[in-house]
mmCIF file of C-alpha atoms and ligand atoms in Angstrom:
data_model
loop_
_atom_site.group_PDB
_atom_site.id
_atom_site.type_symbol
_atom_site.label_atom_id
_atom_site.label_comp_id
_atom_site.label_asym_id
_atom_site.label_seq_id
_atom_site.Cartn_x
_atom_site.Cartn_y
_atom_site.Cartn_z
ATOM 1 C CA MET V 535 83.235 -73.646 -35.202
ATOM 2 C CA SER V 536 83.779 -75.328 -31.839
ATOM 3 C CA THR V 537 84.365 -74.357 -28.195
ATOM 4 C CA PRO V 538 87.037 -75.492 -25.710
ATOM 5 C CA HIS V 539 84.527 -78.040 -24.396
ATOM 6 C CA ASN V 540 82.424 -78.994 -27.397
ATOM 7 C CA GLU V 541 83.663 -80.024 -30.843
ATOM 8 C CA ALA V 542 80.219 -79.748 -32.477
ATOM 9 C CA GLN V 543 80.164 -77.620 -35.617
ATOM 10 C CA THR V 544 77.570 -74.928 -36.361
ATOM 11 C CA GLY V 545 74.237 -76.611 -37.086
ATOM 12 C CA ASP V 546 75.167 -79.929 -35.441
ATOM 13 C CA ILE V 547 72.965 -79.298 -32.401
ATOM 14 C CA ALA V 548 69.157 -79.100 -32.478
ATOM 15 C CA LYS V 549 67.163 -76.127 -31.142
ATOM 16 C CA ILE V 550 65.901 -78.274 -28.274
ATOM 17 C CA VAL V 551 68.251 -80.278 -26.051
ATOM 18 C CA LEU V 552 67.619 -82.846 -23.336
ATOM 19 C CA MET V 553 70.350 -82.627 -20.719
ATOM 20 C CA PRO V 554 71.150 -85.481 -18.339
ATOM 21 C CA GLY V 555 74.147 -85.124 -16.009
ATOM 22 C CA ASP V 556 75.701 -88.464 -16.880
ATOM 23 C CA PRO V 557 77.376 -88.843 -20.319
ATOM 24 C CA LEU V 558 76.486 -92.544 -20.443
ATOM 25 C CA ARG V 559 72.861 -91.636 -19.827
ATOM 26 C CA ALA V 560 73.054 -89.291 -22.848
ATOM 27 C CA LYS V 561 74.423 -92.189 -24.927
ATOM 28 C CA LEU V 562 71.682 -94.523 -23.711
ATOM 29 C CA ILE V 563 68.930 -91.975 -24.458
ATOM 30 C CA ALA V 564 70.309 -91.369 -27.963
ATOM 31 C CA GLU V 565 70.684 -95.084 -28.706
ATOM 32 C CA THR V 566 67.279 -96.016 -27.287
ATOM 33 C CA TYR V 567 65.055 -93.188 -28.509
ATOM 34 C CA LEU V 568 66.645 -91.215 -31.340
ATOM 35 C CA GLU V 569 66.615 -92.216 -34.994
ATOM 36 C CA ASP V 570 69.821 -91.644 -36.960
ATOM 37 C CA ALA V 571 71.612 -90.402 -33.846
ATOM 38 C CA VAL V 572 75.043 -88.891 -34.508
ATOM 39 C CA CYS V 573 77.554 -88.220 -31.719
ATOM 40 C CA TYR V 574 78.830 -84.643 -32.119
ATOM 41 C CA ASN V 575 80.966 -84.355 -28.989
ATOM 42 C CA THR V 576 83.494 -86.576 -27.231
ATOM 43 C CA VAL V 577 85.642 -83.836 -25.635
ATOM 44 C CA ARG V 578 86.230 -84.862 -21.967
ATOM 45 C CA ASN V 579 83.728 -87.666 -22.666
ATOM 46 C CA MET V 580 80.903 -85.141 -22.200
ATOM 47 C CA LEU V 581 78.933 -86.940 -24.879
ATOM 48 C CA GLY V 582 76.396 -85.154 -27.077
ATOM 49 C CA TYR V 583 74.119 -86.569 -29.795
ATOM 50 C CA THR V 584 71.634 -85.283 -32.349
ATOM 51 C CA GLY V 585 68.919 -87.383 -33.952
ATOM 52 C CA SER V 586 65.189 -87.357 -34.420
ATOM 53 C CA TYR V 587 62.322 -88.381 -32.186
ATOM 54 C CA LYS V 588 58.955 -88.914 -33.917
ATOM 55 C CA GLY V 589 60.180 -86.701 -36.738
ATOM 56 C CA LYS V 590 61.446 -83.850 -34.513
ATOM 57 C CA ARG V 591 65.153 -82.990 -34.445
ATOM 58 C CA ILE V 592 66.411 -83.283 -30.866
ATOM 59 C CA SER V 593 69.833 -83.267 -29.198
ATOM 60 C CA VAL V 594 70.932 -84.926 -25.986
ATOM 61 C CA GLN V 595 73.923 -83.305 -24.285
ATOM 62 C CA SER V 596 75.399 -84.390 -20.956
ATOM 63 C CA SER V 597 76.074 -81.586 -18.457
ATOM 64 C CA GLY V 598 78.374 -83.267 -15.943
ATOM 65 C CA MET V 599 77.873 -82.717 -12.225
ATOM 66 C CA GLY V 600 77.503 -79.422 -10.394
ATOM 67 C CA VAL V 601 76.831 -75.779 -11.149
ATOM 68 C CA PRO V 602 80.192 -74.972 -12.821
ATOM 69 C CA SER V 603 79.893 -77.837 -15.297
ATOM 70 C CA MET V 604 76.247 -77.076 -16.124
ATOM 71 C CA GLY V 605 77.242 -73.398 -16.377
ATOM 72 C CA ILE V 606 79.769 -74.156 -19.109
ATOM 73 C CA TYR V 607 77.771 -76.594 -21.237
ATOM 74 C CA SER V 608 74.430 -74.785 -21.100
ATOM 75 C CA MET V 609 76.079 -71.406 -21.791
ATOM 76 C CA GLU V 610 77.792 -72.774 -24.896
ATOM 77 C CA LEU V 611 74.626 -74.477 -26.142
ATOM 78 C CA TYR V 612 72.662 -71.243 -25.867
ATOM 79 C CA SER V 613 75.266 -68.733 -26.983
ATOM 80 C CA ASP V 614 77.511 -70.633 -29.430
ATOM 81 C CA TYR V 615 75.099 -73.204 -30.871
ATOM 82 C CA ASP V 616 71.908 -71.118 -30.915
ATOM 83 C CA VAL V 617 69.921 -73.615 -28.830
ATOM 84 C CA ASP V 618 66.499 -72.266 -27.761
ATOM 85 C CA THR V 619 65.402 -74.735 -25.094
ATOM 86 C CA ILE V 620 67.195 -77.009 -22.639
ATOM 87 C CA ILE V 621 65.350 -79.592 -20.565
ATOM 88 C CA ARG V 622 67.448 -80.983 -17.751
ATOM 89 C CA VAL V 623 66.536 -84.594 -16.953
ATOM 90 C CA GLY V 624 68.193 -85.542 -13.687
ATOM 91 C CA SER V 625 67.883 -87.149 -10.301
ATOM 92 C CA ALA V 626 67.400 -85.595 -6.878
ATOM 93 C CA GLY V 627 67.245 -86.360 -3.186
ATOM 94 C CA ALA V 628 63.835 -85.767 -1.579
ATOM 95 C CA ILE V 629 63.563 -83.118 1.127
ATOM 96 C CA SER V 630 59.769 -83.027 1.462
ATOM 97 C CA ASP V 631 58.077 -85.958 3.216
ATOM 98 C CA SER V 632 55.405 -85.789 0.538
ATOM 99 C CA LEU V 633 57.797 -87.300 -2.040
ATOM 100 C CA SER V 634 58.508 -90.993 -2.532
ATOM 101 C CA MET V 635 61.241 -92.784 -4.414
ATOM 102 C CA GLY V 636 60.605 -92.574 -8.177
ATOM 103 C CA ASP V 637 58.343 -89.512 -7.986
ATOM 104 C CA VAL V 638 58.936 -86.765 -10.535
ATOM 105 C CA VAL V 639 59.558 -83.118 -9.607
ATOM 106 C CA ILE V 640 59.206 -80.216 -12.018
ATOM 107 C CA GLY V 641 61.469 -77.411 -10.821
ATOM 108 C CA MET V 642 59.288 -74.309 -11.032
ATOM 109 C CA GLY V 643 61.731 -72.178 -9.042
ATOM 110 C CA LEU V 644 64.843 -72.736 -7.019
ATOM 111 C CA CYS V 645 66.879 -71.695 -4.026
ATOM 112 C CA THR V 646 70.581 -72.322 -3.568
ATOM 113 C CA ASP V 647 73.722 -72.240 -1.421
ATOM 114 C CA SER V 648 75.809 -71.470 -4.527
ATOM 115 C CA ALA V 649 77.331 -68.068 -5.364
ATOM 116 C CA TYR V 650 76.577 -68.295 -9.123
ATOM 117 C CA VAL V 651 74.166 -65.330 -9.077
ATOM 118 C CA SER V 652 76.809 -63.012 -7.547
ATOM 119 C CA GLN V 653 78.315 -62.555 -11.052
ATOM 120 C CA TYR V 654 75.311 -60.359 -11.981
ATOM 121 C CA ASP V 655 76.078 -57.843 -9.209
ATOM 122 C CA LEU V 656 72.391 -57.310 -8.400
ATOM 123 C CA PRO V 657 71.249 -54.938 -5.670
ATOM 124 C CA GLY V 658 69.305 -57.755 -3.929
ATOM 125 C CA THR V 659 68.467 -61.449 -4.206
ATOM 126 C CA TYR V 660 67.287 -63.121 -7.426
ATOM 127 C CA THR V 661 64.730 -65.920 -7.869
ATOM 128 C CA PRO V 662 65.623 -68.297 -10.706
ATOM 129 C CA VAL V 663 62.522 -69.771 -12.327
ATOM 130 C CA ALA V 664 61.762 -72.143 -15.184
ATOM 131 C CA ASP V 665 60.021 -71.069 -18.378
ATOM 132 C CA PHE V 666 56.309 -70.963 -17.491
ATOM 133 C CA GLY V 667 55.141 -72.449 -20.816
ATOM 134 C CA LEU V 668 57.398 -75.459 -20.269
ATOM 135 C CA VAL V 669 56.237 -75.896 -16.658
ATOM 136 C CA LYS V 670 52.609 -75.858 -17.831
ATOM 137 C CA LEU V 671 53.188 -78.276 -20.698
ATOM 138 C CA ALA V 672 55.277 -80.641 -18.568
ATOM 139 C CA SER V 673 52.560 -80.667 -15.869
ATOM 140 C CA GLU V 674 49.905 -81.480 -18.486
ATOM 141 C CA ILE V 675 52.023 -84.330 -19.852
ATOM 142 C CA MET V 676 52.493 -85.765 -16.335
ATOM 143 C CA GLU V 677 48.719 -85.605 -15.755
ATOM 144 C CA GLU V 678 47.984 -87.295 -19.110
ATOM 145 C CA ARG V 679 50.398 -90.103 -18.252
ATOM 146 C CA GLY V 680 49.298 -90.574 -14.652
ATOM 147 C CA VAL V 681 52.823 -89.905 -13.364
ATOM 148 C CA SER V 682 53.175 -89.158 -9.635
ATOM 149 C CA TYR V 683 54.685 -85.676 -9.761
ATOM 150 C CA GLN V 684 54.919 -82.324 -7.987
ATOM 151 C CA THR V 685 55.728 -78.847 -9.254
ATOM 152 C CA GLY V 686 57.494 -76.485 -6.885
ATOM 153 C CA VAL V 687 60.732 -75.134 -5.443
ATOM 154 C CA ILE V 688 63.916 -77.195 -5.595
ATOM 155 C CA LEU V 689 67.365 -76.656 -4.045
ATOM 156 C CA THR V 690 70.524 -76.454 -6.141
ATOM 157 C CA SER V 691 73.393 -77.207 -3.756
ATOM 158 C CA ASP V 692 77.162 -77.053 -4.274
ATOM 159 C CA LEU V 693 77.587 -79.545 -1.446
ATOM 160 C CA PHE V 694 76.965 -83.263 -1.782
ATOM 161 C CA TYR V 695 79.224 -84.046 1.196
ATOM 162 C CA THR V 696 79.104 -81.363 3.875
ATOM 163 C CA ASP V 697 80.123 -80.723 7.492
ATOM 164 C CA GLU V 698 76.736 -79.103 8.045
ATOM 165 C CA LYS V 699 74.537 -82.068 8.832
ATOM 166 C CA ASP V 700 71.287 -80.088 9.252
ATOM 167 C CA ALA V 701 71.358 -78.225 5.928
ATOM 168 C CA VAL V 702 68.668 -80.269 4.169
ATOM 169 C CA ALA V 703 66.380 -80.197 7.214
ATOM 170 C CA LYS V 704 66.606 -76.395 7.300
ATOM 171 C CA TRP V 705 65.440 -76.062 3.687
ATOM 172 C CA LYS V 706 62.513 -78.325 4.550
ATOM 173 C CA LYS V 707 61.094 -75.523 6.747
ATOM 174 C CA MET V 708 60.560 -73.522 3.549
ATOM 175 C CA ASN V 709 58.734 -76.358 1.760
ATOM 176 C CA VAL V 710 61.631 -77.031 -0.627
ATOM 177 C CA LEU V 711 60.847 -80.279 -2.434
ATOM 178 C CA CYS V 712 64.208 -81.818 -3.226
ATOM 179 C CA VAL V 713 67.953 -81.257 -3.722
ATOM 180 C CA GLU V 714 70.072 -81.495 -6.870
ATOM 181 C CA MET V 715 73.243 -79.772 -8.048
ATOM 182 C CA GLU V 716 72.880 -78.155 -11.492
ATOM 183 C CA SER V 717 69.662 -76.258 -12.234
ATOM 184 C CA LEU V 718 70.767 -72.878 -10.880
ATOM 185 C CA ALA V 719 73.306 -72.402 -13.672
ATOM 186 C CA LEU V 720 70.822 -73.616 -16.285
ATOM 187 C CA TYR V 721 68.005 -71.279 -15.196
ATOM 188 C CA CYS V 722 70.304 -68.258 -14.800
ATOM 189 C CA ASN V 723 71.980 -68.767 -18.182
ATOM 190 C CA ALA V 724 68.597 -69.178 -19.875
ATOM 191 C CA VAL V 725 67.166 -65.969 -18.391
ATOM 192 C CA ARG V 726 70.364 -63.999 -19.005
ATOM 193 C CA LEU V 727 70.348 -64.997 -22.693
ATOM 194 C CA GLY V 728 66.585 -64.823 -23.312
ATOM 195 C CA LYS V 729 66.271 -68.608 -23.745
ATOM 196 C CA LYS V 730 64.073 -71.336 -22.232
ATOM 197 C CA ALA V 731 64.878 -73.927 -19.568
ATOM 198 C CA LEU V 732 63.148 -76.529 -17.447
ATOM 199 C CA THR V 733 64.345 -79.116 -14.952
ATOM 200 C CA MET V 734 62.612 -82.461 -14.490
ATOM 201 C CA LEU V 735 63.915 -84.688 -11.708
ATOM 202 C CA THR V 736 63.313 -88.231 -10.527
ATOM 203 C CA ILE V 737 63.647 -88.811 -6.789
ATOM 204 C CA SER V 738 66.488 -91.321 -6.438
ATOM 205 C CA ASP V 739 67.231 -91.027 -2.716
ATOM 206 C CA LEU V 740 65.773 -89.919 0.601
ATOM 207 C CA PRO V 741 68.734 -88.208 2.354
ATOM 208 C CA LEU V 742 66.807 -87.535 5.573
ATOM 209 C CA ARG V 743 66.115 -91.255 5.906
ATOM 210 C CA GLY V 744 69.452 -92.478 4.515
ATOM 211 C CA GLU V 745 67.775 -94.467 1.714
ATOM 212 C CA ALA V 746 68.758 -94.686 -1.963
ATOM 213 C CA MET V 747 67.438 -96.529 -5.031
ATOM 214 C CA GLY V 748 69.169 -99.549 -6.452
ATOM 215 C CA ALA V 749 70.519 -99.396 -10.015
ATOM 216 C CA ASP V 750 67.576 -101.261 -11.586
ATOM 217 C CA GLU V 751 64.956 -99.132 -9.883
ATOM 218 C CA ARG V 752 66.864 -95.999 -10.914
ATOM 219 C CA ARG V 753 66.793 -97.064 -14.569
ATOM 220 C CA THR V 754 63.069 -97.904 -14.595
ATOM 221 C CA SER V 755 61.898 -94.773 -12.819
ATOM 222 C CA PHE V 756 64.148 -92.545 -14.937
ATOM 223 C CA THR V 757 62.442 -93.959 -18.034
ATOM 224 C CA VAL V 758 59.026 -92.621 -16.903
ATOM 225 C CA MET V 759 60.396 -89.075 -16.642
ATOM 226 C CA LEU V 760 62.474 -89.345 -19.770
ATOM 227 C CA GLU V 761 59.568 -90.424 -21.949
ATOM 228 C CA ALA V 762 57.582 -87.448 -20.631
ATOM 229 C CA ALA V 763 60.544 -85.160 -21.435
ATOM 230 C CA LEU V 764 60.748 -86.561 -24.974
ATOM 231 C CA ARG V 765 57.040 -85.894 -25.419
ATOM 232 C CA LEU V 766 57.640 -82.326 -24.232
ATOM 233 C CA ALA V 767 60.545 -81.889 -26.635
ATOM 234 C CA GLU V 768 58.463 -83.259 -29.484
ATOM 235 C CA LYS V 769 55.649 -80.664 -28.929
HETATM 236 N N1 LIG A 1143 71.104 -85.965 -6.851
HETATM 237 C C1 LIG A 1143 70.490 -87.096 -6.482
HETATM 238 N N2 LIG A 1143 70.440 -87.196 -5.144
HETATM 239 C C2 LIG A 1143 71.054 -86.092 -4.651
HETATM 240 C C3 LIG A 1143 71.319 -85.609 -3.355
HETATM 241 N N3 LIG A 1143 70.945 -86.314 -2.291
HETATM 242 N N4 LIG A 1143 71.959 -84.441 -3.220
HETATM 243 C C4 LIG A 1143 72.325 -83.744 -4.302
HETATM 244 N N5 LIG A 1143 72.109 -84.142 -5.554
HETATM 245 C C5 LIG A 1143 71.465 -85.302 -5.724
#
C-alpha cells in the first residue's frame, strides 16, 4: 500500500510521529537520535524515517511548508497508515513581547487566516485545540528540563509575505503568542479523525522587530525542543 505522496508500506510507520517542516531536519533527527532508522519515503523528497528511541518505535515525517502540505501528509499518516499521534516540531515568529528568541511555545489552541475549516461547513466558527493530555505532558517535561516555554494560542497563517503590514500586530491585541504556517491542518485532521496532535515551536524570529536567528543559533535552540519532544514521544 502507498499513497500519491508517500511510498511507505503498511506497518512502515510508527504509531507516534514527530513532524518537522523541513525534510533535511527529519533526516538529521533520524540520523542523530533514532537507532536502526530506515527511510520509508523519498517521494518529492518529503523524507520520512522509522527507528527506535530508547526502545520506543518512533517515526519522523517531514510535512513541508503551509497548511495544504501539512493537510496532505498528516491526513495520510492518520487515515492510511493508522498513526495515533503526531507531534509537530517547528519554528515560529514571536508576536507576544513576552517571548524571546529560542523560547518554546506549546500550541494549546490556534487562530488562523486560512480557510481550511470551511470544508466542514459548520454553522459557526471552530476552535482548533491540541490534545489536552499531550499539552499537559509536554508542559511537565518543559518544567522538568527548565526550558523557557509558554503554553497558549498560536496563529496559523497562509501568508508569509503579505501586503497587509499590520496583520501580526492585530493578532497581538488578542494575546496570540506566535505565528507559524501548518498547525491548523494538523489539529483539524486529528480532531476529524479521532486522533491526537500537538505543536511545539521554537521562536526563530521576531517579525515585529525585524530580527531573526542565525543558522547556528537555530540549530542549538531547536535541539532543546526536539529532545523534549522525543521524551514526550517515548512516554
Ligand atoms: N515560521 C518561523 N517564523 C515564521 C514567521 N515569521 N511567520 C510564519 N511562519 C514562521
